[in-house]
PDB file of C-alpha atoms in Angstrom:
ATOM      1  CA  UNK A   1      80.133 124.685  97.665  1.00  0.00           C
ATOM      2  CA  UNK A   2      81.732 125.576 100.438  1.00  0.00           C
ATOM      3  CA  UNK A   3      85.749 125.199 100.433  1.00  0.00           C
ATOM      4  CA  UNK A   4      87.741 124.332 103.058  1.00  0.00           C
ATOM      5  CA  UNK A   5      91.450 125.714 102.947  1.00  0.00           C
ATOM      6  CA  UNK A   6      94.404 124.887 105.344  1.00  0.00           C
ATOM      7  CA  UNK A   7      97.194 126.755 105.771  1.00  0.00           C
ATOM      8  CA  UNK A   8     100.022 128.841 107.305  1.00  0.00           C
ATOM      9  CA  UNK A   9      99.138 131.665 109.787  1.00  0.00           C
ATOM     10  CA  UNK A  10     102.057 133.080 109.926  1.00  0.00           C
ATOM     11  CA  UNK A  11     102.852 136.512 108.766  1.00  0.00           C
ATOM     12  CA  UNK A  12     106.699 136.429 107.979  1.00  0.00           C
ATOM     13  CA  UNK A  13     106.722 133.805 104.513  1.00  0.00           C
ATOM     14  CA  UNK A  14     107.679 134.767 101.045  1.00  0.00           C
ATOM     15  CA  UNK A  15     105.467 137.353  99.529  1.00  0.00           C
ATOM     16  CA  UNK A  16     103.842 135.103  97.104  1.00  0.00           C
ATOM     17  CA  UNK A  17     102.310 133.077  98.964  1.00  0.00           C
ATOM     18  CA  UNK A  18     100.512 135.601  99.833  1.00  0.00           C
ATOM     19  CA  UNK A  19      99.405 136.931  96.779  1.00  0.00           C
ATOM     20  CA  UNK A  20      98.410 133.073  94.910  1.00  0.00           C
ATOM     21  CA  UNK A  21      96.457 132.134  98.291  1.00  0.00           C
ATOM     22  CA  UNK A  22      94.526 135.758  98.042  1.00  0.00           C
ATOM     23  CA  UNK A  23      93.876 134.975  94.003  1.00  0.00           C
ATOM     24  CA  UNK A  24      92.902 131.553  95.385  1.00  0.00           C
ATOM     25  CA  UNK A  25      90.052 133.319  97.423  1.00  0.00           C
ATOM     26  CA  UNK A  26      88.904 135.746  94.695  1.00  0.00           C
ATOM     27  CA  UNK A  27      88.934 132.729  92.207  1.00  0.00           C
ATOM     28  CA  UNK A  28      86.272 130.750  94.853  1.00  0.00           C
ATOM     29  CA  UNK A  29      84.214 134.406  95.651  1.00  0.00           C
ATOM     30  CA  UNK A  30      84.059 135.161  91.945  1.00  0.00           C
ATOM     31  CA  UNK A  31      82.845 131.688  91.052  1.00  0.00           C
ATOM     32  CA  UNK A  32      80.162 131.886  93.998  1.00  0.00           C
ATOM     33  CA  UNK A  33      81.922 129.285  96.077  1.00  0.00           C
ATOM     34  CA  UNK A  34      81.950 129.720 100.124  1.00  0.00           C
ATOM     35  CA  UNK A  35      84.759 129.528 102.564  1.00  0.00           C
ATOM     36  CA  UNK A  36      85.338 127.805 105.566  1.00  0.00           C
ATOM     37  CA  UNK A  37      88.528 128.161 107.642  1.00  0.00           C
ATOM     38  CA  UNK A  38      90.777 127.998 110.347  1.00  0.00           C
ATOM     39  CA  UNK A  39      89.604 131.722 111.629  1.00  0.00           C
ATOM     40  CA  UNK A  40      93.275 133.713 111.095  1.00  0.00           C
ATOM     41  CA  UNK A  41      93.600 136.878 110.590  1.00  0.00           C
ATOM     42  CA  UNK A  42      96.921 136.663 109.123  1.00  0.00           C
ATOM     43  CA  UNK A  43      99.105 134.113 107.054  1.00  0.00           C
ATOM     44  CA  UNK A  44      97.886 132.335 104.328  1.00  0.00           C
ATOM     45  CA  UNK A  45      95.001 132.044 106.425  1.00  0.00           C
ATOM     46  CA  UNK A  46      93.425 135.631 105.529  1.00  0.00           C
ATOM     47  CA  UNK A  47      94.987 135.897 102.888  1.00  0.00           C
ATOM     48  CA  UNK A  48      92.332 133.662 101.504  1.00  0.00           C
ATOM     49  CA  UNK A  49      89.503 135.366 103.175  1.00  0.00           C
ATOM     50  CA  UNK A  50      90.284 138.839 101.925  1.00  0.00           C
ATOM     51  CA  UNK A  51      90.288 136.869  98.161  1.00  0.00           C
ATOM     52  CA  UNK A  52      86.992 135.698  98.977  1.00  0.00           C
ATOM     53  CA  UNK A  53      85.781 139.111 100.294  1.00  0.00           C
ATOM     54  CA  UNK A  54      86.569 140.914  98.322  1.00  0.00           C
ATOM     55  CA  UNK A  55      83.456 139.072  96.215  1.00  0.00           C
ATOM     56  CA  UNK A  56      81.627 139.529  99.322  1.00  0.00           C
ATOM     57  CA  UNK A  57      81.964 135.676  98.863  1.00  0.00           C
ATOM     58  CA  UNK A  58      80.152 133.968 102.722  1.00  0.00           C
ATOM     59  CA  UNK A  59      83.204 132.902 104.828  1.00  0.00           C
ATOM     60  CA  UNK A  60      82.881 130.618 108.385  1.00  0.00           C
ATOM     61  CA  UNK A  61      85.236 130.652 110.484  1.00  0.00           C
ATOM     62  CA  UNK A  62      86.124 127.994 113.479  1.00  0.00           C
ATOM     63  CA  UNK A  63      88.754 128.428 116.189  1.00  0.00           C
ATOM     64  CA  UNK A  64      89.085 127.439 119.420  1.00  0.00           C
ATOM     65  CA  UNK A  65      88.136 129.638 121.906  1.00  0.00           C
ATOM     66  CA  UNK A  66      91.735 130.192 123.270  1.00  0.00           C
ATOM     67  CA  UNK A  67      92.455 131.810 120.323  1.00  0.00           C
ATOM     68  CA  UNK A  68      89.990 134.613 120.641  1.00  0.00           C
ATOM     69  CA  UNK A  69      91.983 137.257 121.242  1.00  0.00           C
ATOM     70  CA  UNK A  70      93.004 140.698 119.933  1.00  0.00           C
ATOM     71  CA  UNK A  71      94.114 140.578 116.694  1.00  0.00           C
ATOM     72  CA  UNK A  72      94.399 137.112 115.883  1.00  0.00           C
ATOM     73  CA  UNK A  73      90.866 135.553 113.798  1.00  0.00           C
ATOM     74  CA  UNK A  74      89.670 137.600 111.389  1.00  0.00           C
ATOM     75  CA  UNK A  75      86.892 139.871 111.539  1.00  0.00           C
ATOM     76  CA  UNK A  76      85.314 139.945 108.714  1.00  0.00           C
ATOM     77  CA  UNK A  77      83.099 135.744 108.711  1.00  0.00           C
ATOM     78  CA  UNK A  78      79.917 135.612 107.611  1.00  0.00           C
ATOM     79  CA  UNK A  79      79.622 133.803 110.342  1.00  0.00           C
ATOM     80  CA  UNK A  80      82.107 132.019 113.255  1.00  0.00           C
ATOM     81  CA  UNK A  81      82.135 129.112 115.186  1.00  0.00           C
ATOM     82  CA  UNK A  82      84.557 128.761 118.359  1.00  0.00           C
ATOM     83  CA  UNK A  83      85.312 125.328 119.469  1.00  0.00           C
ATOM     84  CA  UNK A  84      86.824 123.614 123.159  1.00  0.00           C
ATOM     85  CA  UNK A  85      89.992 122.131 120.795  1.00  0.00           C
ATOM     86  CA  UNK A  86      91.970 122.197 118.035  1.00  0.00           C
ATOM     87  CA  UNK A  87      90.397 118.424 117.176  1.00  0.00           C
ATOM     88  CA  UNK A  88      86.913 119.606 117.473  1.00  0.00           C
ATOM     89  CA  UNK A  89      87.738 122.749 114.700  1.00  0.00           C
ATOM     90  CA  UNK A  90      89.368 119.892 112.291  1.00  0.00           C
ATOM     91  CA  UNK A  91      86.268 118.134 112.614  1.00  0.00           C
ATOM     92  CA  UNK A  92      83.855 120.992 111.893  1.00  0.00           C
ATOM     93  CA  UNK A  93      85.652 121.796 108.984  1.00  0.00           C
ATOM     94  CA  UNK A  94      86.024 118.671 107.834  1.00  0.00           C
ATOM     95  CA  UNK A  95      82.161 118.533 108.080  1.00  0.00           C
ATOM     96  CA  UNK A  96      81.175 122.150 107.275  1.00  0.00           C
ATOM     97  CA  UNK A  97      82.658 121.793 103.822  1.00  0.00           C
ATOM     98  CA  UNK A  98      82.407 119.500 100.485  1.00  0.00           C
ATOM     99  CA  UNK A  99      86.490 119.807  99.356  1.00  0.00           C
ATOM    100  CA  UNK A 100      89.689 121.086 100.782  1.00  0.00           C
ATOM    101  CA  UNK A 101      92.531 123.092  99.495  1.00  0.00           C
ATOM    102  CA  UNK A 102      95.812 122.813 101.190  1.00  0.00           C
ATOM    103  CA  UNK A 103      97.253 125.509 100.878  1.00  0.00           C
ATOM    104  CA  UNK A 104     101.305 125.558 101.795  1.00  0.00           C
ATOM    105  CA  UNK A 105     101.813 125.391 105.574  1.00  0.00           C
ATOM    106  CA  UNK A 106     103.722 123.851 108.282  1.00  0.00           C
ATOM    107  CA  UNK A 107     103.268 121.214 110.627  1.00  0.00           C
ATOM    108  CA  UNK A 108      99.504 121.774 112.147  1.00  0.00           C
ATOM    109  CA  UNK A 109      98.519 122.039 108.135  1.00  0.00           C
ATOM    110  CA  UNK A 110     100.660 118.990 107.368  1.00  0.00           C
ATOM    111  CA  UNK A 111      98.716 117.498 110.561  1.00  0.00           C
ATOM    112  CA  UNK A 112      95.305 118.396 108.594  1.00  0.00           C
ATOM    113  CA  UNK A 113      97.015 117.121 105.420  1.00  0.00           C
ATOM    114  CA  UNK A 114      97.353 114.174 106.462  1.00  0.00           C
ATOM    115  CA  UNK A 115      94.802 113.614 108.655  1.00  0.00           C
ATOM    116  CA  UNK A 116      91.883 114.141 105.753  1.00  0.00           C
ATOM    117  CA  UNK A 117      93.902 111.845 103.742  1.00  0.00           C
ATOM    118  CA  UNK A 118      93.531 108.978 105.954  1.00  0.00           C
ATOM    119  CA  UNK A 119      89.769 109.418 106.316  1.00  0.00           C
ATOM    120  CA  UNK A 120      89.668 109.737 102.026  1.00  0.00           C
ATOM    121  CA  UNK A 121      91.582 105.892 102.210  1.00  0.00           C
ATOM    122  CA  UNK A 122      89.678 104.998 104.552  1.00  0.00           C
ATOM    123  CA  UNK A 123      86.405 105.664 102.846  1.00  0.00           C
ATOM    124  CA  UNK A 124      85.426 107.636 106.107  1.00  0.00           C
ATOM    125  CA  UNK A 125      84.791 110.631 103.330  1.00  0.00           C
ATOM    126  CA  UNK A 126      84.795 111.774  99.909  1.00  0.00           C
ATOM    127  CA  UNK A 127      86.115 114.848  98.310  1.00  0.00           C
ATOM    128  CA  UNK A 128      88.322 116.705  96.426  1.00  0.00           C
ATOM    129  CA  UNK A 129      91.655 117.107  98.663  1.00  0.00           C
ATOM    130  CA  UNK A 130      94.523 120.008  96.224  1.00  0.00           C
ATOM    131  CA  UNK A 131      97.841 120.432  97.791  1.00  0.00           C
ATOM    132  CA  UNK A 132      97.877 123.885  96.431  1.00  0.00           C
ATOM    133  CA  UNK A 133     101.453 123.352  94.956  1.00  0.00           C
ATOM    134  CA  UNK A 134     102.915 127.786  95.454  1.00  0.00           C
ATOM    135  CA  UNK A 135     106.092 127.505  93.982  1.00  0.00           C
ATOM    136  CA  UNK A 136     106.700 123.962  94.186  1.00  0.00           C
ATOM    137  CA  UNK A 137     105.793 123.971  98.000  1.00  0.00           C
ATOM    138  CA  UNK A 138     104.612 120.598  97.916  1.00  0.00           C
ATOM    139  CA  UNK A 139     106.648 118.627  95.937  1.00  0.00           C
ATOM    140  CA  UNK A 140     108.593 117.073  98.298  1.00  0.00           C
ATOM    141  CA  UNK A 141     105.239 115.652  99.665  1.00  0.00           C
ATOM    142  CA  UNK A 142     104.649 114.127  96.992  1.00  0.00           C
ATOM    143  CA  UNK A 143     108.082 112.271  97.114  1.00  0.00           C
ATOM    144  CA  UNK A 144     106.923 111.554 100.440  1.00  0.00           C
ATOM    145  CA  UNK A 145     104.115 110.104  99.304  1.00  0.00           C
ATOM    146  CA  UNK A 146     105.433 107.964  96.313  1.00  0.00           C
ATOM    147  CA  UNK A 147     108.346 106.942  98.251  1.00  0.00           C
ATOM    148  CA  UNK A 148     105.791 105.348 101.071  1.00  0.00           C
ATOM    149  CA  UNK A 149     103.499 103.821  97.518  1.00  0.00           C
ATOM    150  CA  UNK A 150     106.884 102.547  96.385  1.00  0.00           C
ATOM    151  CA  UNK A 151     108.092 100.546  99.366  1.00  0.00           C
ATOM    152  CA  UNK A 152     104.539  99.150 100.495  1.00  0.00           C
ATOM    153  CA  UNK A 153     103.977 101.423 103.230  1.00  0.00           C
ATOM    154  CA  UNK A 154     100.412 102.774 101.506  1.00  0.00           C
ATOM    155  CA  UNK A 155      98.915 101.211  98.543  1.00  0.00           C
ATOM    156  CA  UNK A 156      99.786 102.869  95.133  1.00  0.00           C
ATOM    157  CA  UNK A 157      95.820 103.832  94.008  1.00  0.00           C
ATOM    158  CA  UNK A 158      96.105 106.318  97.817  1.00  0.00           C
ATOM    159  CA  UNK A 159      98.775 108.191  95.446  1.00  0.00           C
ATOM    160  CA  UNK A 160      95.309 109.189  93.783  1.00  0.00           C
ATOM    161  CA  UNK A 161      93.782 110.041  96.406  1.00  0.00           C
ATOM    162  CA  UNK A 162      94.637 113.882  95.328  1.00  0.00           C
ATOM    163  CA  UNK A 163      96.098 116.631  92.880  1.00  0.00           C
ATOM    164  CA  UNK A 164      98.877 118.635  93.296  1.00  0.00           C
ATOM    165  CA  UNK A 165      97.853 122.029  91.545  1.00  0.00           C
ATOM    166  CA  UNK A 166      99.242 125.210  91.096  1.00  0.00           C
ATOM    167  CA  UNK A 167      96.949 126.920  88.873  1.00  0.00           C
ATOM    168  CA  UNK A 168      94.321 128.380  90.523  1.00  0.00           C
ATOM    169  CA  UNK A 169      91.447 127.936  87.841  1.00  0.00           C
ATOM    170  CA  UNK A 170      92.740 124.401  87.172  1.00  0.00           C
ATOM    171  CA  UNK A 171      92.029 123.700  91.320  1.00  0.00           C
ATOM    172  CA  UNK A 172      88.430 125.226  90.876  1.00  0.00           C
ATOM    173  CA  UNK A 173      87.967 123.691  87.691  1.00  0.00           C
ATOM    174  CA  UNK A 174      88.978 120.217  89.102  1.00  0.00           C
ATOM    175  CA  UNK A 175      86.129 121.123  92.585  1.00  0.00           C
ATOM    176  CA  UNK A 176      83.664 121.813  90.308  1.00  0.00           C
ATOM    177  CA  UNK A 177      83.527 119.072  88.088  1.00  0.00           C
ATOM    178  CA  UNK A 178      85.157 116.125  90.135  1.00  0.00           C
ATOM    179  CA  UNK A 179      82.427 113.669  90.780  1.00  0.00           C
ATOM    180  CA  UNK A 180      82.053 114.041  87.052  1.00  0.00           C
ATOM    181  CA  UNK A 181      85.282 112.123  87.186  1.00  0.00           C
ATOM    182  CA  UNK A 182      84.320 109.335  89.290  1.00  0.00           C
TER     183      UNK A 182
END
């Protein structure tokens, strides 16, 4: 299975975020899954790719051509696709994968998450979506979604469209058995 990971590109985070995301990548690789990601060398994107690479796993990087500058992109991808725009990048990240994990990130990661969640709520795609809740990073997003449903800005059933998990083994167990639980 090819698993898309969204996440921060920052190289200024608390080391625990890199460690936990690289651990997730190692588990993905060890279990024989491939990684589809935004192609970044730094941040949590790079950490996930290094983890998968430790097991010689398949890595597909997808990035707009304007990111193709020295030191920006992860150089050890199995395959790399350059796009013209960020929108095309997001489309290919979705189309080239069967599951989505959202590692901690900033506004770009939030935007990617909310788009994929919206598509799932509209039944435009059907896949497991997990927010990798390292150190409770996504607790406020969880609260926001609950408030949104409680105030009838979205249906309560939409709260079940994604999961919040902290343990990488449990994340992979959930993804691998997701269809069985439908």
